[in-house]
mmCIF file of C-alpha atoms and ligand atoms in Angstrom:
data_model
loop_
_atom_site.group_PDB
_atom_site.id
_atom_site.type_symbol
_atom_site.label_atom_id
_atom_site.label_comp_id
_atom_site.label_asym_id
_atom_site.label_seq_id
_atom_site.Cartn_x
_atom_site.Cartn_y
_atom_site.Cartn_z
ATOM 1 C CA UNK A 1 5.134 1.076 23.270
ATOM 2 C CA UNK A 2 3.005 1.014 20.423
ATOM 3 C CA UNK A 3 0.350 -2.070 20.082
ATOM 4 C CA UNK A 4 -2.351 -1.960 17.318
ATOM 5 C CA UNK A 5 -4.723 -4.872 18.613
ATOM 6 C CA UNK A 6 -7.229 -2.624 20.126
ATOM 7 C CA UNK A 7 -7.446 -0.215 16.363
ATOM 8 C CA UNK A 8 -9.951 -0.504 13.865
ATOM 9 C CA UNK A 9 -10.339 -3.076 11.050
ATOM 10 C CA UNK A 10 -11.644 -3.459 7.430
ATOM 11 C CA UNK A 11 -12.479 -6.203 4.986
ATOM 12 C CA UNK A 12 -9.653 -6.709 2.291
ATOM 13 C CA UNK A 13 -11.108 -9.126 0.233
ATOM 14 C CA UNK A 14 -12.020 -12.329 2.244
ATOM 15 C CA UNK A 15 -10.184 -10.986 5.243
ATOM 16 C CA UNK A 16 -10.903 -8.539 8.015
ATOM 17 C CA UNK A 17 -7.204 -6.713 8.310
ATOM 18 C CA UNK A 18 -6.178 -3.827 11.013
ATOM 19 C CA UNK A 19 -6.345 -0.663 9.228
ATOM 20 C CA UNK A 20 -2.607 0.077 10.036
ATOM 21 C CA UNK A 21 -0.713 -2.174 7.945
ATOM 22 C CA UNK A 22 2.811 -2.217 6.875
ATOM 23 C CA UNK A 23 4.413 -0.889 3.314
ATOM 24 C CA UNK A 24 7.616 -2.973 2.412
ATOM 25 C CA UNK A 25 9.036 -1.173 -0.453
ATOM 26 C CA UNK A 26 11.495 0.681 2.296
ATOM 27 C CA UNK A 27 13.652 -2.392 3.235
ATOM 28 C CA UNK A 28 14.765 -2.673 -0.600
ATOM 29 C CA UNK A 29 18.067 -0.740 -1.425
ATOM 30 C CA UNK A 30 18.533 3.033 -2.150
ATOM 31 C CA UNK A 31 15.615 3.684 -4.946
ATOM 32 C CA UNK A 32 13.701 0.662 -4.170
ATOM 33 C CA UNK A 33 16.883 -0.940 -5.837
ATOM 34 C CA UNK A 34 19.057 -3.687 -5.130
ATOM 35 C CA UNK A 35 19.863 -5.331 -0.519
ATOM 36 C CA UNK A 36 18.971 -3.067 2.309
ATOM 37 C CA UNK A 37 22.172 -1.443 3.297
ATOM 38 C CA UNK A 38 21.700 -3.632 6.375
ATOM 39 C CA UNK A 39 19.333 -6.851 6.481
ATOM 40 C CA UNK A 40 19.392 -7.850 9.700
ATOM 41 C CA UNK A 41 17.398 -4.129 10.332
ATOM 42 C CA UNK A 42 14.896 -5.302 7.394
ATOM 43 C CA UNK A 43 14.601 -8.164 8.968
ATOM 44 C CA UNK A 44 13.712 -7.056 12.416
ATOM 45 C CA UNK A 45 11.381 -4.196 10.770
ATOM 46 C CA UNK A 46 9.201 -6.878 9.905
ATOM 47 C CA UNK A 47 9.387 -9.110 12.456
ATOM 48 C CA UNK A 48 8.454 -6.462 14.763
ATOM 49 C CA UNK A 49 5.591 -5.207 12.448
ATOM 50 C CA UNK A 50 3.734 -8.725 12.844
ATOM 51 C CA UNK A 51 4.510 -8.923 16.762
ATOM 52 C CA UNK A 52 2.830 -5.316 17.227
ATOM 53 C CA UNK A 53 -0.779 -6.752 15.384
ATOM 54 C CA UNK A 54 0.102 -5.725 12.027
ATOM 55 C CA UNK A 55 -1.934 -8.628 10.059
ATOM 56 C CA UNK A 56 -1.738 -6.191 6.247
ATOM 57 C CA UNK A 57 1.777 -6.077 4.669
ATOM 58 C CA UNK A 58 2.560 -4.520 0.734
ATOM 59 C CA UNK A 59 4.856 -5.592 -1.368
ATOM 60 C CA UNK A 60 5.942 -6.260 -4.908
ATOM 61 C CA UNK A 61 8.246 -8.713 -6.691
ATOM 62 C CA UNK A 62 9.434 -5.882 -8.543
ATOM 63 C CA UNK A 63 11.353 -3.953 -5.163
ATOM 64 C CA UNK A 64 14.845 -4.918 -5.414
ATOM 65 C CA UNK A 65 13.425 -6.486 -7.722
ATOM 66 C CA UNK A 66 12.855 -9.660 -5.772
ATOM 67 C CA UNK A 67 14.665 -8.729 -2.878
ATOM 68 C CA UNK A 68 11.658 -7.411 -0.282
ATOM 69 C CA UNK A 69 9.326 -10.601 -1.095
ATOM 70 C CA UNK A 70 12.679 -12.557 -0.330
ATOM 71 C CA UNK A 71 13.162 -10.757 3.098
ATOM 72 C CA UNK A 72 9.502 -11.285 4.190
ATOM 73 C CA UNK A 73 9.921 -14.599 3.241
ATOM 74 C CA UNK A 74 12.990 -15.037 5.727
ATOM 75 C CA UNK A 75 11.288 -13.286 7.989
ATOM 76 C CA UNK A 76 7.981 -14.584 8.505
ATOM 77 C CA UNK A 77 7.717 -17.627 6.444
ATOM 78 C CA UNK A 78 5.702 -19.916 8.083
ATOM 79 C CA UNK A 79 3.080 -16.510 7.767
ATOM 80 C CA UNK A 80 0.564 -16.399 10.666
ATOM 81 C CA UNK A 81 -2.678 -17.246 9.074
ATOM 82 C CA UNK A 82 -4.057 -13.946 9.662
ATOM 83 C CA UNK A 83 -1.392 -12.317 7.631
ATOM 84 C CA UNK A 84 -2.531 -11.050 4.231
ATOM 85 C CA UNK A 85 0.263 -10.261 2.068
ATOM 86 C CA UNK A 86 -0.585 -8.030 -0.751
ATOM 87 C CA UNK A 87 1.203 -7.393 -4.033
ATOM 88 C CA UNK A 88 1.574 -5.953 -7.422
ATOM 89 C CA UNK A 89 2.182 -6.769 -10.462
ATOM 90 C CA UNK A 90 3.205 -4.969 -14.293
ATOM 91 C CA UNK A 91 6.377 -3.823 -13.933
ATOM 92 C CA UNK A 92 9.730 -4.745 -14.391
ATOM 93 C CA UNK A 93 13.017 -3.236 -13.139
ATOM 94 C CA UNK A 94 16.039 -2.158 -16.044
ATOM 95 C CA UNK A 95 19.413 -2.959 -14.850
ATOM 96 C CA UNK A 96 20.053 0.612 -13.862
ATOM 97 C CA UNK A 97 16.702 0.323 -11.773
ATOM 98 C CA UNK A 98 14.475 1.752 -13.762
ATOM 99 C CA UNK A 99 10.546 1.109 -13.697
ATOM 100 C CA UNK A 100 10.028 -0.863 -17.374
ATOM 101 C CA UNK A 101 5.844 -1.686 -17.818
ATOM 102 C CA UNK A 102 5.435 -5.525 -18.078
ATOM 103 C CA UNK A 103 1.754 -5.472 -18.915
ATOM 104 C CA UNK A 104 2.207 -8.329 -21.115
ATOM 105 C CA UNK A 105 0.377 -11.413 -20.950
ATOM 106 C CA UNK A 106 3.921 -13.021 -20.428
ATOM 107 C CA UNK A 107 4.824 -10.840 -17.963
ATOM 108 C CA UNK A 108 1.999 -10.689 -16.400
ATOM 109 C CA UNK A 109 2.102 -14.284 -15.979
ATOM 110 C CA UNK A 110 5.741 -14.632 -15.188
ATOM 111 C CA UNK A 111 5.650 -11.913 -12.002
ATOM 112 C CA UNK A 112 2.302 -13.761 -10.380
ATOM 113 C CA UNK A 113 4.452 -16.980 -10.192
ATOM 114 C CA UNK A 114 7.788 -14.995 -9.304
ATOM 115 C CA UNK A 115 5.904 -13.187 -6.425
ATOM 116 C CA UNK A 116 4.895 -17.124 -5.298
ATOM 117 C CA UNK A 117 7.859 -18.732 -5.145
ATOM 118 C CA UNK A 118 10.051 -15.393 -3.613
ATOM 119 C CA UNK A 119 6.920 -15.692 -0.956
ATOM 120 C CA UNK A 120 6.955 -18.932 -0.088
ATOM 121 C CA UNK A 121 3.088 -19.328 -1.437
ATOM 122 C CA UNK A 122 0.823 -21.649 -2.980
ATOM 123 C CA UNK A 123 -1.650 -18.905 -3.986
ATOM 124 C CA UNK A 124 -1.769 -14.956 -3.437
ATOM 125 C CA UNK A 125 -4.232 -13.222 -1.053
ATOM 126 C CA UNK A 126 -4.399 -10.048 -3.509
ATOM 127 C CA UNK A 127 -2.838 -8.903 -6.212
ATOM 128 C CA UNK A 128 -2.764 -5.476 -7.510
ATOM 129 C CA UNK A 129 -2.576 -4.683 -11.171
ATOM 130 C CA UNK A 130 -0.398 -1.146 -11.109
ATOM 131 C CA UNK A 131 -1.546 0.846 -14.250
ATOM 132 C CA UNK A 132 1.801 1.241 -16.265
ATOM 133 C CA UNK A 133 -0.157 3.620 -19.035
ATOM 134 C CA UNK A 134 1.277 6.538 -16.501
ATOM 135 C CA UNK A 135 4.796 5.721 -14.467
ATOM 136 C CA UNK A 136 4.242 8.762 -11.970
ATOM 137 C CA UNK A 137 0.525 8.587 -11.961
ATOM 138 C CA UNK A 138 -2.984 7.350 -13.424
ATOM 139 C CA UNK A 139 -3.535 7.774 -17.312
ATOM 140 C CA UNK A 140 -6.506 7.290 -18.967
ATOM 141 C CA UNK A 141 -6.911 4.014 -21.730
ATOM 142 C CA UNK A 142 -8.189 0.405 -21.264
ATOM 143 C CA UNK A 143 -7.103 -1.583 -18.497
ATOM 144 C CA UNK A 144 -9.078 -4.420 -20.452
ATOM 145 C CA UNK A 145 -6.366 -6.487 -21.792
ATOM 146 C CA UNK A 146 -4.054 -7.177 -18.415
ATOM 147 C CA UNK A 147 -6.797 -6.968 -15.839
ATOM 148 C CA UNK A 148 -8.348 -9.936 -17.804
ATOM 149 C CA UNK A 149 -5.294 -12.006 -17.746
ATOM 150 C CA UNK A 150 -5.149 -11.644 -14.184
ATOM 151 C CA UNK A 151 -8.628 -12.531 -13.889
ATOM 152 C CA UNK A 152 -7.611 -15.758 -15.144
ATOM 153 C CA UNK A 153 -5.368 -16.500 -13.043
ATOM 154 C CA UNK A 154 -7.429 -16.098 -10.566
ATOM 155 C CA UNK A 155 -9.659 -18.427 -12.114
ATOM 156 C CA UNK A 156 -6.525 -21.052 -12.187
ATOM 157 C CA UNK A 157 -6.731 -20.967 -8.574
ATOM 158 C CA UNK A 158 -2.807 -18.443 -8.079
ATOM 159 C CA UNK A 159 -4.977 -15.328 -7.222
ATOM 160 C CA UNK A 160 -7.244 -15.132 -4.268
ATOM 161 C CA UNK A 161 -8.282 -11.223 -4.919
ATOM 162 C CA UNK A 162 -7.607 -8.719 -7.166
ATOM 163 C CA UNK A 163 -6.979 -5.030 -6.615
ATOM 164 C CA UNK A 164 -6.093 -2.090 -9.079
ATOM 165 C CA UNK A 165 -3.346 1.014 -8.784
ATOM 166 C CA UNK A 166 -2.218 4.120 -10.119
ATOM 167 C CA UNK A 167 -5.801 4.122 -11.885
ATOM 168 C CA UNK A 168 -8.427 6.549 -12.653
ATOM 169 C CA UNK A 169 -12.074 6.305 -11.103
ATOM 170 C CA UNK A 170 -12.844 5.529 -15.339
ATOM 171 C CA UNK A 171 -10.640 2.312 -14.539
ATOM 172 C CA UNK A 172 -11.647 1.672 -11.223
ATOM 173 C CA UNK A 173 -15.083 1.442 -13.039
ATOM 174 C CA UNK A 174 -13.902 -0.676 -16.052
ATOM 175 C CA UNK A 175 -12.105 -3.055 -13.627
ATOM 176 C CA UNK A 176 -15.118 -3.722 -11.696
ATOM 177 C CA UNK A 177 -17.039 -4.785 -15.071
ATOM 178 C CA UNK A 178 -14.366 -7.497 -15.384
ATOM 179 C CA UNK A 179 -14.188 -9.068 -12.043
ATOM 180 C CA UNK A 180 -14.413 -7.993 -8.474
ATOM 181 C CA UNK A 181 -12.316 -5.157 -7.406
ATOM 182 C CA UNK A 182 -11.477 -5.590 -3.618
ATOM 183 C CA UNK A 183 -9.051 -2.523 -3.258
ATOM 184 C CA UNK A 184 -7.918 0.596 -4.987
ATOM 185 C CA UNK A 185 -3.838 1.364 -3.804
ATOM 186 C CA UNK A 186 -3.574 4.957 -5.221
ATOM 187 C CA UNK A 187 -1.290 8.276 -4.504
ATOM 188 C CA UNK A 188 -3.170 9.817 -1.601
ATOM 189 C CA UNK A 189 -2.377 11.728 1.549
ATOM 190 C CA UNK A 190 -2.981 15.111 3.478
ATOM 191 C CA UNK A 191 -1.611 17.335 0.656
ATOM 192 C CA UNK A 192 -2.265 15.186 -2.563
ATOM 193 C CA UNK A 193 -5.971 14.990 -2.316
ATOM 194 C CA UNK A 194 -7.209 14.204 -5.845
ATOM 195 C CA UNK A 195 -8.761 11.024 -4.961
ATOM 196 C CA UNK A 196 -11.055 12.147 -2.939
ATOM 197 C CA UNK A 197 -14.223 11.450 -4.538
ATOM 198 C CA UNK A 198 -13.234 8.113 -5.954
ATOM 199 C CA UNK A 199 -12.713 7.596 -1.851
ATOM 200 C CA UNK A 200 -16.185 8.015 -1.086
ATOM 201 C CA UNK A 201 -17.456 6.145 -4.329
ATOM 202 C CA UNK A 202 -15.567 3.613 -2.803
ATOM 203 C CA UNK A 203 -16.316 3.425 0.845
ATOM 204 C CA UNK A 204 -20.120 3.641 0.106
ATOM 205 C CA UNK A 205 -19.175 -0.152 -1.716
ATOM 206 C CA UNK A 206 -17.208 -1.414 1.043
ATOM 207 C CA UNK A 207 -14.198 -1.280 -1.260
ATOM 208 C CA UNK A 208 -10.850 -0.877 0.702
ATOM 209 C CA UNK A 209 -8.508 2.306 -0.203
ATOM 210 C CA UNK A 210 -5.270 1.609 0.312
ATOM 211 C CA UNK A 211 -3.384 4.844 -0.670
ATOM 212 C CA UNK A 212 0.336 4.947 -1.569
ATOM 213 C CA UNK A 213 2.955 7.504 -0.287
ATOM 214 C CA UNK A 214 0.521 8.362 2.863
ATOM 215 C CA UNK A 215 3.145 10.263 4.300
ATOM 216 C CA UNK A 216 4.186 12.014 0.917
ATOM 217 C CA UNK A 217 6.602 9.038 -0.186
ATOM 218 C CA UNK A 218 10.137 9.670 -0.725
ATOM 219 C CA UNK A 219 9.630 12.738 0.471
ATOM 220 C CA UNK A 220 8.223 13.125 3.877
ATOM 221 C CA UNK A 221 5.412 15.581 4.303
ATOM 222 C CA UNK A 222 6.493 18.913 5.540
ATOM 223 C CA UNK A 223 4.077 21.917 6.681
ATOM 224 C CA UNK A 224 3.958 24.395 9.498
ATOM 225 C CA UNK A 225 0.487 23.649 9.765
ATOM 226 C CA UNK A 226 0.849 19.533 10.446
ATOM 227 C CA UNK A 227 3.652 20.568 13.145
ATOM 228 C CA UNK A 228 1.606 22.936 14.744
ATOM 229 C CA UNK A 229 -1.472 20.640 15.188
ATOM 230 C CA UNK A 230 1.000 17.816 15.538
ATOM 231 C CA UNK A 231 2.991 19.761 18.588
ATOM 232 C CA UNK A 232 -0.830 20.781 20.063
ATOM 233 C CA UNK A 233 -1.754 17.230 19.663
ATOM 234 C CA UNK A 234 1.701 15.862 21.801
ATOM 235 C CA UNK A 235 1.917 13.681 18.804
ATOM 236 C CA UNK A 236 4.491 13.977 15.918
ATOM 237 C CA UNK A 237 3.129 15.015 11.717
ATOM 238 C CA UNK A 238 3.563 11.320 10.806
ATOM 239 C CA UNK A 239 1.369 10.177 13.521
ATOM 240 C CA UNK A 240 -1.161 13.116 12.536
ATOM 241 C CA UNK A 241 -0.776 12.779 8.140
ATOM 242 C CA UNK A 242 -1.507 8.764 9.745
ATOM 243 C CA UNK A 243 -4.532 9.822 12.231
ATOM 244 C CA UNK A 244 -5.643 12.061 9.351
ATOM 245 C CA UNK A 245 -6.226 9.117 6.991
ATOM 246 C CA UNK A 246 -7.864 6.836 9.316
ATOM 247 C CA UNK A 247 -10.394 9.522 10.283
ATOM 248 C CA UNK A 248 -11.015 10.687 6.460
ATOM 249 C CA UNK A 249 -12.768 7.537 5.320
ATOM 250 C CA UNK A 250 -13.560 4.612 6.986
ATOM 251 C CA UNK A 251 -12.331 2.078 4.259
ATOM 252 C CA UNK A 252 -8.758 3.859 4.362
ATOM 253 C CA UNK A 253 -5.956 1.020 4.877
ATOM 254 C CA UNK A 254 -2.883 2.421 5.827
ATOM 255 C CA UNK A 255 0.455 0.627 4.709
ATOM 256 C CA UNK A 256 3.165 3.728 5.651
ATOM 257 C CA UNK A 257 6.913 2.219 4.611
ATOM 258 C CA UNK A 258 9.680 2.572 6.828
ATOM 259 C CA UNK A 259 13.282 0.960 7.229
ATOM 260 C CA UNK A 260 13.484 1.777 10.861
ATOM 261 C CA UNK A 261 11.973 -0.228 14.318
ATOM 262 C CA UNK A 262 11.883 3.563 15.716
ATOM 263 C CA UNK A 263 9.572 5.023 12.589
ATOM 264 C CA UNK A 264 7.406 1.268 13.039
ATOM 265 C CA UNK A 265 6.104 2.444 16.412
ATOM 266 C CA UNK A 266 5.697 5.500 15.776
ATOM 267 C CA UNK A 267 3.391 4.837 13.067
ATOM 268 C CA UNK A 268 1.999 2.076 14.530
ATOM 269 C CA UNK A 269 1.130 4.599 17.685
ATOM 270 C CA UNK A 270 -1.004 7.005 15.297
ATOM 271 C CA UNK A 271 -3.958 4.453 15.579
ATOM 272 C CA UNK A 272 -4.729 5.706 18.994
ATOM 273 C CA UNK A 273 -4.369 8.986 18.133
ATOM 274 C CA UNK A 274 -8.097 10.501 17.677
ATOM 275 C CA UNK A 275 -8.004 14.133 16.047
ATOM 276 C CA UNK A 276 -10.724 16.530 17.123
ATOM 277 C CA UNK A 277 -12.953 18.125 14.516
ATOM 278 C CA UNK A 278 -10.970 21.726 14.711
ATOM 279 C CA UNK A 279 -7.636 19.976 13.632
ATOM 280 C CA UNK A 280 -9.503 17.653 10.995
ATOM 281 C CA UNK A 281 -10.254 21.283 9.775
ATOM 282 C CA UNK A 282 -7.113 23.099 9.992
ATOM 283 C CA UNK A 283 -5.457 20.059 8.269
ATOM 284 C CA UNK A 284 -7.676 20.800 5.296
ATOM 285 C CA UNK A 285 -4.905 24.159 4.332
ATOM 286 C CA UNK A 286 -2.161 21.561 3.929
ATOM 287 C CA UNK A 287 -3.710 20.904 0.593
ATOM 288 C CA UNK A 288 -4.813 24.333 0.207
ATOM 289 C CA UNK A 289 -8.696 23.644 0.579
ATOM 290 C CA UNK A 290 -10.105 26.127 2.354
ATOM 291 C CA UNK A 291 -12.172 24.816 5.139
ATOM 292 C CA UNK A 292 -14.384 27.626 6.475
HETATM 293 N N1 LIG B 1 1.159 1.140 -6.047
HETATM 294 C C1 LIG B 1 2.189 1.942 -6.217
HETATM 295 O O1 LIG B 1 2.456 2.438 -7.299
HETATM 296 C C2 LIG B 1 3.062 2.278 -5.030
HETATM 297 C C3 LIG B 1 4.008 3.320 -5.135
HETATM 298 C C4 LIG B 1 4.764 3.621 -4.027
HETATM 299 C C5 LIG B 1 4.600 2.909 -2.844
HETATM 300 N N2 LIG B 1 3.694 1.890 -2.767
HETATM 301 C C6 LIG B 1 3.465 1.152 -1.503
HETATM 302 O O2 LIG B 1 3.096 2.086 -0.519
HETATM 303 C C7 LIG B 1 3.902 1.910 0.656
HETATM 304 C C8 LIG B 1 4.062 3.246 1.362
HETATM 305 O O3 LIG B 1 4.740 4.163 0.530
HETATM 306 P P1 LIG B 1 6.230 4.650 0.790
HETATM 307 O O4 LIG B 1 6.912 3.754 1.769
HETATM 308 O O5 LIG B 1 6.861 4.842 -0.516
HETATM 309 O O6 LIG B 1 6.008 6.093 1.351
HETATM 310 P P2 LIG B 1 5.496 6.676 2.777
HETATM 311 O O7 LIG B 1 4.941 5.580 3.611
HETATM 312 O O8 LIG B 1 4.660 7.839 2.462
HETATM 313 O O9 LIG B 1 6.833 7.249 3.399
HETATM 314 C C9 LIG B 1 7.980 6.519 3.531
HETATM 315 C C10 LIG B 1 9.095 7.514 3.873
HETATM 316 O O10 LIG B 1 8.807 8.125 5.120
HETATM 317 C C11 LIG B 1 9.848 7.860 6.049
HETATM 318 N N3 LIG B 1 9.190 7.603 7.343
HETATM 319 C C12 LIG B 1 8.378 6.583 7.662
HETATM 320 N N4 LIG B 1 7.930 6.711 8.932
HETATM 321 C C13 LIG B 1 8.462 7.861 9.403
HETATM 322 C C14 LIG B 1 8.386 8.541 10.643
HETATM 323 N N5 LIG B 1 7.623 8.062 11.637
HETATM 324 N N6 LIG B 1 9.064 9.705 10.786
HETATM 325 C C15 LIG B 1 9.818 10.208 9.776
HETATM 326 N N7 LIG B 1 9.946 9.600 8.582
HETATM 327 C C16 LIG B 1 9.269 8.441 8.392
HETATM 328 C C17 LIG B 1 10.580 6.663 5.521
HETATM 329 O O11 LIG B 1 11.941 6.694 5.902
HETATM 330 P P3 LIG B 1 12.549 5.647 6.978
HETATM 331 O O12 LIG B 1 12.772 4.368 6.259
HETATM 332 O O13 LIG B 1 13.807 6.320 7.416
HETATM 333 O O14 LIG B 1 11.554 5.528 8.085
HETATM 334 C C18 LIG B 1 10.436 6.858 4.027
HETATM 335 O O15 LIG B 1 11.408 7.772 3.550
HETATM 336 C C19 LIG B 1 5.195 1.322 0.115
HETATM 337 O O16 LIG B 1 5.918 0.667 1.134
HETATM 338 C C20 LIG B 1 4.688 0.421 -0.974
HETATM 339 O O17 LIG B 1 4.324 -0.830 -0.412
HETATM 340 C C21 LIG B 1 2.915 1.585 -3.847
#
């Protein structure tokens, strides 16, 4: 049985979190869209996330849309109080499901207080704005405008701490000339590895990383080389694409998504799995860098 208490931690903006977390886009429908096929199995997914130690949980108003803050709500409302519940904000979902930028001072506005009330909150521990200039990844152009609406909002007392997403280290930079910048939830993992700088830019400022997809999203992460080091290892490739993260850079919070109790422990387990230098090393060919 998997139990995180004894694993590492990190400072997410005023909080010290456990660097395995929880991702909660996965208990939404099929494509992030519409109920789970089965909510009682959301619900127990994160019920069971909280009992194992998990104190870190993502989400958005914009899954379902609505639907995943409403199941955390049922889930764990009264929240533990230290549970930090992060979120994101500047999209909106079309009726067919698709992902519509709401960047809008409006909008922007209008999800901060929808992610309140379908969370049960008086204020939100941190809010991510998602870039929107790129659906499928970071774009360059001014994240002036929205960043500083949410900066007000802050101000007005609804926003604890503000993160960015899907943004370029140019952003990352621009955003931290606005207001503070406690996180950075970008596309990273073993064999998408362009953030890698911007990772140790960021760790040398104490800045969490929180990437997104760590085991290659929709998609699971498939290579002969993770199995091999995985099946040397007795472990499974989640648990080593997981164990790889933690060791890459200390301030790397890990938030992997699953639907399933099962796929919970087991990623819950990688934070007691320590990889030795050799398989750090060998891991390296999964994104084709050679590591001699
Ligand atoms: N900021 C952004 O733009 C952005 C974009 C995407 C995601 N996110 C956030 O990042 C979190 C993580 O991303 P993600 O959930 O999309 O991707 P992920 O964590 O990389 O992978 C989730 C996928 O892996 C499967 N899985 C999980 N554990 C597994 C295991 N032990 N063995 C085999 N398969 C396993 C899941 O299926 P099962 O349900 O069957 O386990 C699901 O298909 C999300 O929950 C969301 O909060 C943010």
């Amino acid at each position: 049985m998997s139990n995180i208490e004894q694993s590492d931690s990190f400072t997410l903006g005023g909080r010290t979190v456990k660097r395995l977390g929880y991702g909660a886009m996965q208990l939404a429908g099929p494509g992030v869209f519409g109920p789970p096929k089965d909510r009682d199995a959301a619900l127990a997914v994160l019920r069971e996330a909280v009992a194992r130690g998990v104190n870190h949980i993502d989400t958005s108003d914009f899954y379902g849309p609505h639907i995943t803050n409403q199941l955390i709500r049922e889930a764990l409302h009264p929240y533990q109080d230290d549970l930090a519940i992060v979120t994101k904000i500047s999209a909106r979902r079309g009726d067919d499901g698709s992902w519509i930028p709401a960047m809008s001072r409006e909008e922007l506005t209008q999800a901060v207080h929808d992610n309140l009330r379908n969370l049960g909150l008086d204020v939100l521990e941190v809010v991510n704005l998602r870039s929107m200039l790129g659906i499928h990844g970071p774009v360059e152009g001014s994240i002036e405008e929205p960043l500083t609406v949410l900066a007000e909002l802050q101000r007005q007392g609804l926003v604890r701490h503000i993160g960015l997403s899907n943004v370029t280290s140019t952003q990352v930079a621009q955003g931290r000339r606005i207001c503070e910048i406690v996180c950075v939830q970008n596309h990273y993992n073993l064999a998408h590895r362009e953030d890698d700088a911007l990772i140790d830019e960021l760790a040398r400022d104490g800045i969490a990383y929180v990437p997104f997809f760590p085991l290659g999203g929709f998609t699971p992460l498939q290579s002969s080389t993770l199995s091999d080091v995985a099946a040397r290892l007795g472990a499974t490739p989640m648990q080593v694409a997981l164990a790889w993260l933690l060791r890459r850079a200390p301030n790397i919070l890990l938030i992997p998504g699953t639907s399933s109790v099962a796929h919970l422990h087991e990623n819950l387990a990688a934070g007691k799995l320590v990889l030795p230098d050799d398989a750090m090393k060998e891991l390296e060919q999964v994104a084709g860098i050679n590591a001699a």
